[in-house]
Coordinates of N, CA and C in Angstrom, one line a residue:
M1 N 0.8 -1.2 0.0 CA 0.0 0.0 0.0 C 0.9 1.2 0.0
R2 N 0.6 2.2 -0.8 CA 1.3 3.4 -1.0 C 0.7 4.5 -0.1
V3 N 1.5 5.1 0.8 CA 1.0 6.2 1.6 C 1.9 7.4 1.5
R4 N 1.3 8.6 1.7 CA 2.1 9.8 1.8 C 2.3 10.0 3.3
A5 N 3.6 10.2 3.6 CA 4.0 10.4 5.0 C 5.1 11.4 5.1
E6 N 5.2 12.0 6.3 CA 6.2 13.0 6.5 C 7.3 12.3 7.3
T7 N 8.5 12.6 7.0 CA 9.7 12.0 7.7 C 10.8 13.1 7.8
R8 N 11.7 12.8 8.5 CA 12.8 13.7 8.8 C 14.0 13.2 8.0
D9 N 14.7 14.2 7.3 CA 15.9 13.9 6.5 C 17.0 14.0 7.6
T10 N 17.4 12.9 8.1 CA 18.4 12.8 9.2 C 19.7 13.3 8.8
E11 N 20.2 13.1 7.6 CA 21.5 13.7 7.2 C 21.5 15.2 7.2
K12 N 20.4 15.8 6.7 CA 20.3 17.2 6.7 C 20.2 17.7 8.2
L13 N 19.5 17.0 9.0 CA 19.4 17.4 10.4 C 20.7 17.4 11.1
H14 N 21.6 16.4 10.8 CA 22.9 16.3 11.4 C 23.8 17.4 10.9
K15 N 23.6 17.8 9.7 CA 24.4 19.0 9.2 C 24.0 20.3 9.9
V16 N 22.7 20.4 10.1 CA 22.2 21.6 10.8 C 22.8 21.7 12.2
I17 N 22.7 20.5 12.9 CA 23.2 20.4 14.3 C 24.7 20.7 14.3
N18 N 25.5 20.1 13.4 CA 26.9 20.3 13.3 C 27.3 21.8 13.1
R19 N 26.5 22.4 12.2 CA 26.8 23.8 11.8 C 26.6 24.7 13.1
V20 N 25.6 24.5 13.8 CA 25.3 25.3 15.0 C 26.4 25.0 16.1
V21 N 26.8 23.8 16.3 CA 27.8 23.4 17.2 C 29.1 24.1 16.8
I22 N 29.5 24.0 15.6 CA 30.8 24.6 15.1 C 30.8 26.1 15.3
I23 N 29.7 26.8 15.0 CA 29.7 28.2 15.1 C 29.8 28.6 16.6
F24 N 29.1 28.0 17.5 CA 29.2 28.3 18.9 C 30.6 27.9 19.5
A25 N 31.2 26.8 19.0 CA 32.5 26.4 19.5 C 33.5 27.4 19.1
V26 N 33.5 27.9 17.8 CA 34.4 29.0 17.4 C 34.2 30.2 18.2
Y27 N 33.0 30.6 18.5 CA 32.7 31.8 19.3 C 33.3 31.6 20.7
L28 N 33.0 30.5 21.3 CA 33.6 30.2 22.6 C 35.1 30.2 22.6
A29 N 35.7 29.7 21.6 CA 37.2 29.7 21.5 C 37.7 31.1 21.4
V30 N 37.1 31.9 20.6 CA 37.5 33.3 20.5 C 37.3 34.0 21.8
L31 N 36.2 33.8 22.5 CA 35.9 34.4 23.7 C 36.9 34.1 24.8
I32 N 37.3 32.8 24.9 CA 38.3 32.3 25.8 C 39.6 32.9 25.5
A33 N 40.0 32.9 24.2 CA 41.3 33.5 23.8 C 41.4 35.0 24.2
V34 N 40.3 35.7 23.9 CA 40.3 37.2 24.2 C 40.4 37.4 25.7
F35 N 39.7 36.6 26.5 CA 39.8 36.8 28.0 C 41.1 36.4 28.5
A36 N 41.7 35.3 27.9 CA 43.0 34.9 28.4 C 44.1 36.0 28.1
C37 N 43.9 36.6 26.9 CA 44.8 37.7 26.5 C 44.6 38.9 27.5
A38 N 43.4 39.2 27.8 CA 43.1 40.3 28.7 C 43.7 40.1 30.1
G39 N 43.6 38.8 30.5 CA 44.2 38.5 31.8 C 45.7 38.5 31.8
I40 N 46.3 38.1 30.7 CA 47.8 38.0 30.7 C 48.4 39.4 30.3
I41 N 47.9 40.0 29.3 CA 48.5 41.2 28.8 C 48.0 42.4 29.5
G42 N 46.6 42.4 29.7 CA 46.0 43.6 30.4 C 45.9 44.7 29.4
G43 N 45.7 45.9 29.9 CA 45.5 47.1 29.0 C 44.1 47.3 28.7
T44 N 43.8 48.5 28.4 CA 42.4 48.9 28.2 C 41.9 48.4 26.8
V45 N 42.8 48.3 25.8 CA 42.4 47.9 24.5 C 41.9 46.5 24.5
I46 N 42.6 45.6 25.2 CA 42.3 44.2 25.2 C 41.0 44.0 26.1
V47 N 40.9 44.8 27.1 CA 39.7 44.7 28.0 C 38.4 45.1 27.2
V48 N 38.6 46.2 26.4 CA 37.5 46.7 25.6 C 37.1 45.6 24.5
L49 N 38.1 45.0 23.9 CA 37.9 44.0 22.9 C 37.2 42.8 23.6
A50 N 37.6 42.4 24.8 CA 36.9 41.3 25.5 C 35.4 41.6 25.7
L51 N 35.2 42.9 26.1 CA 33.8 43.3 26.3 C 33.0 43.3 25.0
L52 N 33.6 43.7 23.9 CA 32.9 43.7 22.6 C 32.6 42.3 22.1
V53 N 33.6 41.4 22.3 CA 33.4 40.0 21.9 C 32.2 39.4 22.8
T54 N 32.2 39.7 24.0 CA 31.1 39.2 24.9 C 29.8 39.7 24.5
A55 N 29.7 41.0 24.2 CA 28.5 41.7 23.7 C 28.0 41.1 22.4
A56 N 29.0 40.7 21.5 CA 28.6 40.2 20.2 C 27.9 38.8 20.3
G57 N 28.0 38.2 21.5 CA 27.4 36.9 21.7 C 25.9 37.0 21.6
V58 N 25.3 38.0 22.1 CA 23.8 38.2 22.1 C 23.3 38.2 20.7
P59 N 23.7 39.1 19.8 CA 23.2 39.0 18.5 C 23.5 37.7 17.7
L60 N 24.7 37.1 18.0 CA 25.0 35.9 17.4 C 24.1 34.8 17.8
I61 N 23.7 34.7 19.1 CA 22.7 33.7 19.5 C 21.4 33.9 18.9
I62 N 20.9 35.2 18.8 CA 19.6 35.5 18.2 C 19.6 35.1 16.7
I63 N 20.6 35.5 16.0 CA 20.7 35.2 14.6 C 20.8 33.7 14.3
E64 N 21.7 33.1 15.0 CA 21.9 31.6 14.8 C 20.6 30.8 15.2
A65 N 20.0 31.2 16.3 CA 18.8 30.5 16.7 C 17.7 30.6 15.6
S66 N 17.5 31.8 15.1 CA 16.5 31.9 14.0 C 16.9 31.2 12.8
R67 N 18.1 31.2 12.4 CA 18.6 30.4 11.2 C 18.5 28.9 11.5
A68 N 18.8 28.5 12.6 CA 18.8 27.1 13.0 C 17.3 26.6 13.0
A69 N 16.4 27.4 13.5 CA 15.0 27.0 13.5 C 14.5 26.9 12.1
K70 N 14.8 27.8 11.2 CA 14.4 27.6 9.8 C 15.0 26.4 9.1
L71 N 16.3 26.2 9.3 CA 17.0 25.0 8.7 C 16.4 23.7 9.3
Y72 N 16.1 23.8 10.6 CA 15.5 22.6 11.3 C 14.2 22.2 10.7
N73 N 13.4 23.2 10.4 CA 12.0 23.0 9.8 C 12.2 22.5 8.4
D74 N 13.2 22.9 7.7 CA 13.5 22.4 6.3 C 13.9 21.0 6.2
T75 N 14.3 20.4 7.4 CA 14.7 19.0 7.3 C 13.5 18.0 7.3
W76 N 12.3 18.5 7.4 CA 11.1 17.7 7.2 C 10.8 17.5 5.7
M77 N 10.4 16.3 5.3 CA 10.0 16.1 3.9 C 8.9 15.2 3.9
T78 N 8.0 15.4 2.9 CA 6.9 14.5 2.6 C 7.2 13.7 1.4
G79 N 6.9 12.4 1.5 CA 7.1 11.5 0.4 C 6.1 10.4 0.3
E80 N 6.3 9.6 -0.8 CA 5.4 8.4 -1.0 C 6.2 7.2 -0.5
F81 N 5.6 6.3 0.3 CA 6.2 5.1 0.8 C 5.3 3.9 0.5
D82 N 6.0 2.9 0.1 CA 5.2 1.6 -0.2 C 5.4 0.7 1.0
L83 N 4.3 0.5 1.7 CA 4.2 -0.3 2.9 C 3.5 -1.6 2.5
C84 N 4.0 -2.7 3.1 CA 3.3 -4.0 2.8 C 3.1 -4.7 4.2
A85 N 2.1 -5.5 4.2 CA 1.8 -6.3 5.5 C 2.0 -7.7 5.2
K86 N 2.7 -8.4 6.1 CA 2.8 -9.8 6.0 C 3.1 -10.4 7.4
D87 N 2.6 -11.5 7.7 CA 2.8 -12.2 9.0 C 2.4 -11.3 10.2
G88 N 1.4 -10.5 10.0 CA 0.9 -9.6 11.1 C 1.7 -8.4 11.4
S89 N 2.6 -8.1 10.5 CA 3.5 -6.9 10.7 C 3.5 -6.0 9.5
L90 N 3.9 -4.8 9.6 CA 4.0 -3.9 8.5 C 5.5 -3.7 8.2
Y91 N 5.8 -3.7 6.9 CA 7.2 -3.6 6.4 C 7.3 -2.5 5.4
L92 N 8.5 -1.9 5.4 CA 8.9 -0.9 4.4 C 10.3 -1.4 3.9
D93 N 10.4 -1.7 2.6 CA 11.6 -2.2 2.0 C 12.2 -3.3 2.8
G94 N 11.4 -4.3 3.2 CA 12.0 -5.4 4.0 C 12.3 -5.2 5.4
T95 N 12.1 -4.0 5.9 CA 12.4 -3.6 7.3 C 11.0 -3.6 8.1
K96 N 11.0 -4.4 9.1 CA 9.8 -4.5 10.0 C 9.6 -3.2 10.7
L97 N 8.4 -2.7 10.7 CA 8.0 -1.4 11.3 C 7.1 -1.7 12.5
Q98 N 7.3 -0.8 13.5 CA 6.4 -0.8 14.7 C 5.5 0.3 14.4
V99 N 4.2 0.1 14.7 CA 3.2 1.1 14.4 C 2.6 1.6 15.7
N100 N 2.6 2.9 16.0 CA 2.0 3.5 17.1 C 1.0 4.5 16.7
L101 N -0.2 4.6 17.4 CA -1.2 5.6 17.1 C -1.3 6.5 18.3
N102 N -1.1 7.8 18.0 CA -1.2 8.8 19.1 C -2.6 9.4 19.0
R103 N -3.4 8.9 19.9 CA -4.9 9.3 19.9 C -5.1 10.8 20.2
K104 N -4.2 11.3 20.9 CA -4.3 12.8 21.3 C -4.2 13.7 20.1
S105 N -3.1 13.4 19.3 CA -2.9 14.3 18.1 C -3.4 13.6 16.8
D106 N -4.0 12.4 16.9 CA -4.6 11.7 15.8 C -3.6 11.5 14.7
V107 N -2.5 11.0 15.0 CA -1.4 10.8 14.1 C -0.9 9.3 14.3
L108 N -0.5 8.7 13.1 CA 0.0 7.3 13.1 C 1.5 7.4 12.9
Y109 N 2.3 6.8 13.7 CA 3.7 6.7 13.5 C 4.1 5.3 13.2
A110 N 5.0 5.1 12.2 CA 5.5 3.8 11.8 C 7.1 4.0 11.8
H111 N 7.7 3.1 12.5 CA 9.2 3.2 12.6 C 9.8 1.9 12.9
D112 N 11.0 1.7 12.6 CA 11.8 0.5 13.0 C 12.2 0.8 14.4
L113 N 12.6 -0.3 15.1 CA 13.0 -0.1 16.5 C 14.4 0.5 16.7
G114 N 15.2 0.5 15.7 CA 16.5 1.1 15.8 C 17.4 0.3 16.7
A115 N 18.5 0.9 17.0 CA 19.6 0.2 17.8 C 19.1 -0.2 19.2
G116 N 19.2 -1.5 19.5 CA 18.9 -1.9 20.9 C 17.4 -1.8 21.2
G117 N 16.5 -1.7 20.3 CA 15.1 -1.6 20.6 C 14.7 -0.2 21.0
N118 N 15.5 0.8 20.7 CA 15.3 2.2 21.2 C 14.8 2.9 20.0
P119 N 13.5 3.4 20.0 CA 12.9 4.1 18.9 C 13.6 5.4 18.6
S120 N 14.3 6.0 19.5 CA 15.0 7.3 19.2 C 16.2 7.0 18.4
K121 N 16.6 5.8 18.1 CA 17.7 5.4 17.2 C 17.1 4.9 15.9
A122 N 15.9 5.1 15.6 CA 15.2 4.5 14.5 C 15.8 5.0 13.2
G123 N 16.0 4.2 12.2 CA 16.4 4.6 10.9 C 15.3 5.1 10.0
I124 N 14.1 4.6 10.2 CA 12.9 4.9 9.5 C 11.9 5.4 10.5
Y125 N 11.4 6.6 10.3 CA 10.3 7.2 11.2 C 9.3 7.9 10.3
L126 N 8.2 7.3 10.1 CA 7.1 8.0 9.2 C 6.0 8.5 10.1
T127 N 5.5 9.6 9.7 CA 4.3 10.2 10.4 C 3.2 10.3 9.3
V128 N 2.1 9.5 9.6 CA 1.0 9.4 8.6 C -0.2 10.1 9.2
E129 N -0.8 11.0 8.4 CA -2.0 11.7 8.9 C -3.1 11.7 7.9
G130 N -4.3 12.2 8.3 CA -5.4 12.4 7.4 C -5.9 11.2 6.7
D131 N -6.3 11.3 5.4 CA -6.9 10.2 4.6 C -5.9 9.0 4.5
D132 N -4.6 9.3 4.4 CA -3.6 8.2 4.3 C -3.6 7.4 5.6
K133 N -3.8 8.1 6.7 CA -3.8 7.4 8.0 C -5.0 6.5 8.1
A134 N -6.2 7.0 7.7 CA -7.4 6.2 7.7 C -7.3 5.0 6.7
A135 N -6.7 5.2 5.5 CA -6.6 4.1 4.6 C -5.6 3.1 5.1
L136 N -4.5 3.5 5.7 CA -3.5 2.6 6.3 C -4.1 1.8 7.5
L137 N -4.9 2.5 8.3 CA -5.5 1.7 9.4 C -6.5 0.7 8.9
D138 N -7.2 1.0 7.8 CA -8.1 0.0 7.2 C -7.3 -1.2 6.6
Y139 N -6.2 -0.9 5.9 CA -5.3 -1.9 5.3 C -4.7 -2.8 6.4
M140 N -4.3 -2.1 7.5 CA -3.7 -2.9 8.6 C -4.8 -3.8 9.3
D141 N -6.0 -3.3 9.4 CA -7.1 -4.1 9.9 C -7.4 -5.3 9.1
E142 N -7.4 -5.1 7.7 CA -7.7 -6.2 6.8 C -6.6 -7.3 6.9
C143 N -5.3 -6.8 7.0 CA -4.2 -7.8 7.0 C -3.8 -8.3 8.4
G144 N -4.6 -7.9 9.4 CA -4.3 -8.4 10.8 C -3.1 -7.8 11.5
V145 N -2.7 -6.6 11.1 CA -1.5 -5.9 11.7 C -2.0 -5.2 12.9
A146 N -1.4 -5.5 14.1 CA -1.8 -4.8 15.3 C -1.0 -3.5 15.5
I147 N -1.7 -2.6 16.2 CA -1.0 -1.3 16.6 C -0.2 -1.7 17.9
D148 N 1.1 -1.4 17.9 CA 1.9 -1.7 19.0 C 1.8 -0.6 20.1
P149 N 2.0 -1.1 21.3 CA 2.0 -0.1 22.4 C 3.3 0.7 22.3
E150 N 3.3 2.0 22.6 CA 4.5 2.8 22.5 C 5.5 2.4 23.5
P151 N 6.7 2.1 23.1 CA 7.7 1.7 24.1 C 8.1 2.9 25.0
V152 N 8.2 2.6 26.3 CA 8.6 3.6 27.3 C 9.9 3.0 27.9
I153 N 11.0 3.7 27.7 CA 12.2 3.2 28.2 C 12.3 3.6 29.7
K154 N 12.7 2.6 30.5 CA 12.7 2.8 32.0 C 13.9 3.6 32.4
G155 N 13.7 4.6 33.1 CA 14.8 5.4 33.6 C 15.2 5.1 35.0
R156 N 15.9 5.9 35.7 CA 16.4 5.7 37.1 C 15.4 6.3 38.1
G157 N 15.4 5.8 39.3 CA 14.6 6.4 40.3 C 13.2 5.8 40.5
K158 N 12.5 6.3 41.4 CA 11.2 5.7 41.8 C 10.2 5.9 40.7
Y159 N 10.1 7.1 40.2 CA 9.1 7.5 39.1 C 9.8 7.7 37.8
A160 N 10.4 6.7 37.2 CA 11.3 7.0 36.2 C 10.9 6.5 34.8
A161 N 9.6 6.6 34.5 CA 9.2 6.3 33.1 C 9.5 7.5 32.3
V162 N 10.2 7.3 31.2 CA 10.7 8.4 30.3 C 9.6 8.6 29.3
T163 N 9.3 9.9 29.1 CA 8.2 10.2 28.1 C 8.8 10.3 26.7
A164 N 8.0 10.4 25.7 CA 8.4 10.4 24.3 C 9.3 11.6 24.0
A165 N 9.1 12.7 24.6 CA 9.9 13.9 24.4 C 11.3 13.7 25.0
A166 N 11.3 13.2 26.2 CA 12.6 12.9 26.8 C 13.3 11.7 26.2
N167 N 12.6 10.9 25.5 CA 13.2 9.7 24.9 C 13.9 10.1 23.6
G168 N 13.8 11.3 23.2 CA 14.4 11.7 21.9 C 13.5 11.6 20.7
L169 N 12.3 11.2 20.9 CA 11.4 11.0 19.8 C 10.9 12.4 19.3
S170 N 11.0 13.4 20.0 CA 10.5 14.7 19.5 C 11.2 15.2 18.3
R171 N 12.4 14.7 18.0 CA 13.1 15.2 16.8 C 12.5 14.5 15.6
Y172 N 11.8 13.4 15.8 CA 11.2 12.7 14.7 C 9.7 13.0 14.5
R173 N 9.1 13.7 15.5 CA 7.7 14.0 15.5 C 7.5 15.4 15.5
R174 N 6.6 15.8 14.6 CA 6.2 17.2 14.5 C 5.0 17.5 15.4
K175 N 4.2 16.5 15.7 CA 3.0 16.7 16.5 C 3.0 15.8 17.6

């Protein structure tokens, strides 16, 4: 069955993350170098330079945050995916998918379990909505594919159930 689903371009996402990390690492290195020079050399010129570099951090953070938000949103893409059902499971290109239905946002998620059964390490993460979601649910019902309970990874402490957002799934989910 062919469905339209939204997914995240993880390569593009990693490039966005790396870009932001590199820019702030360079800024931090310059800031540390200027303050080290101000401490060692002294003088008003170096102290003024240190204050200017520090003050430049505010607009840098604002500009980079807005750029990163735009680039982050551009990492979402919608595509056509051919899903098939066999043996009571849903598959995409031979990879078994786990299917979760979020009743609150009325969205269907299909993903592989990723490394160690952790959905935040999933290689495939599809978000299906609207008419495609209804058609996929009908197809799954016809083929006997069950909706899986959403995995909750156990954390530490007395009340340590980890939520989807803390589990890292928020980067795969828009809703």
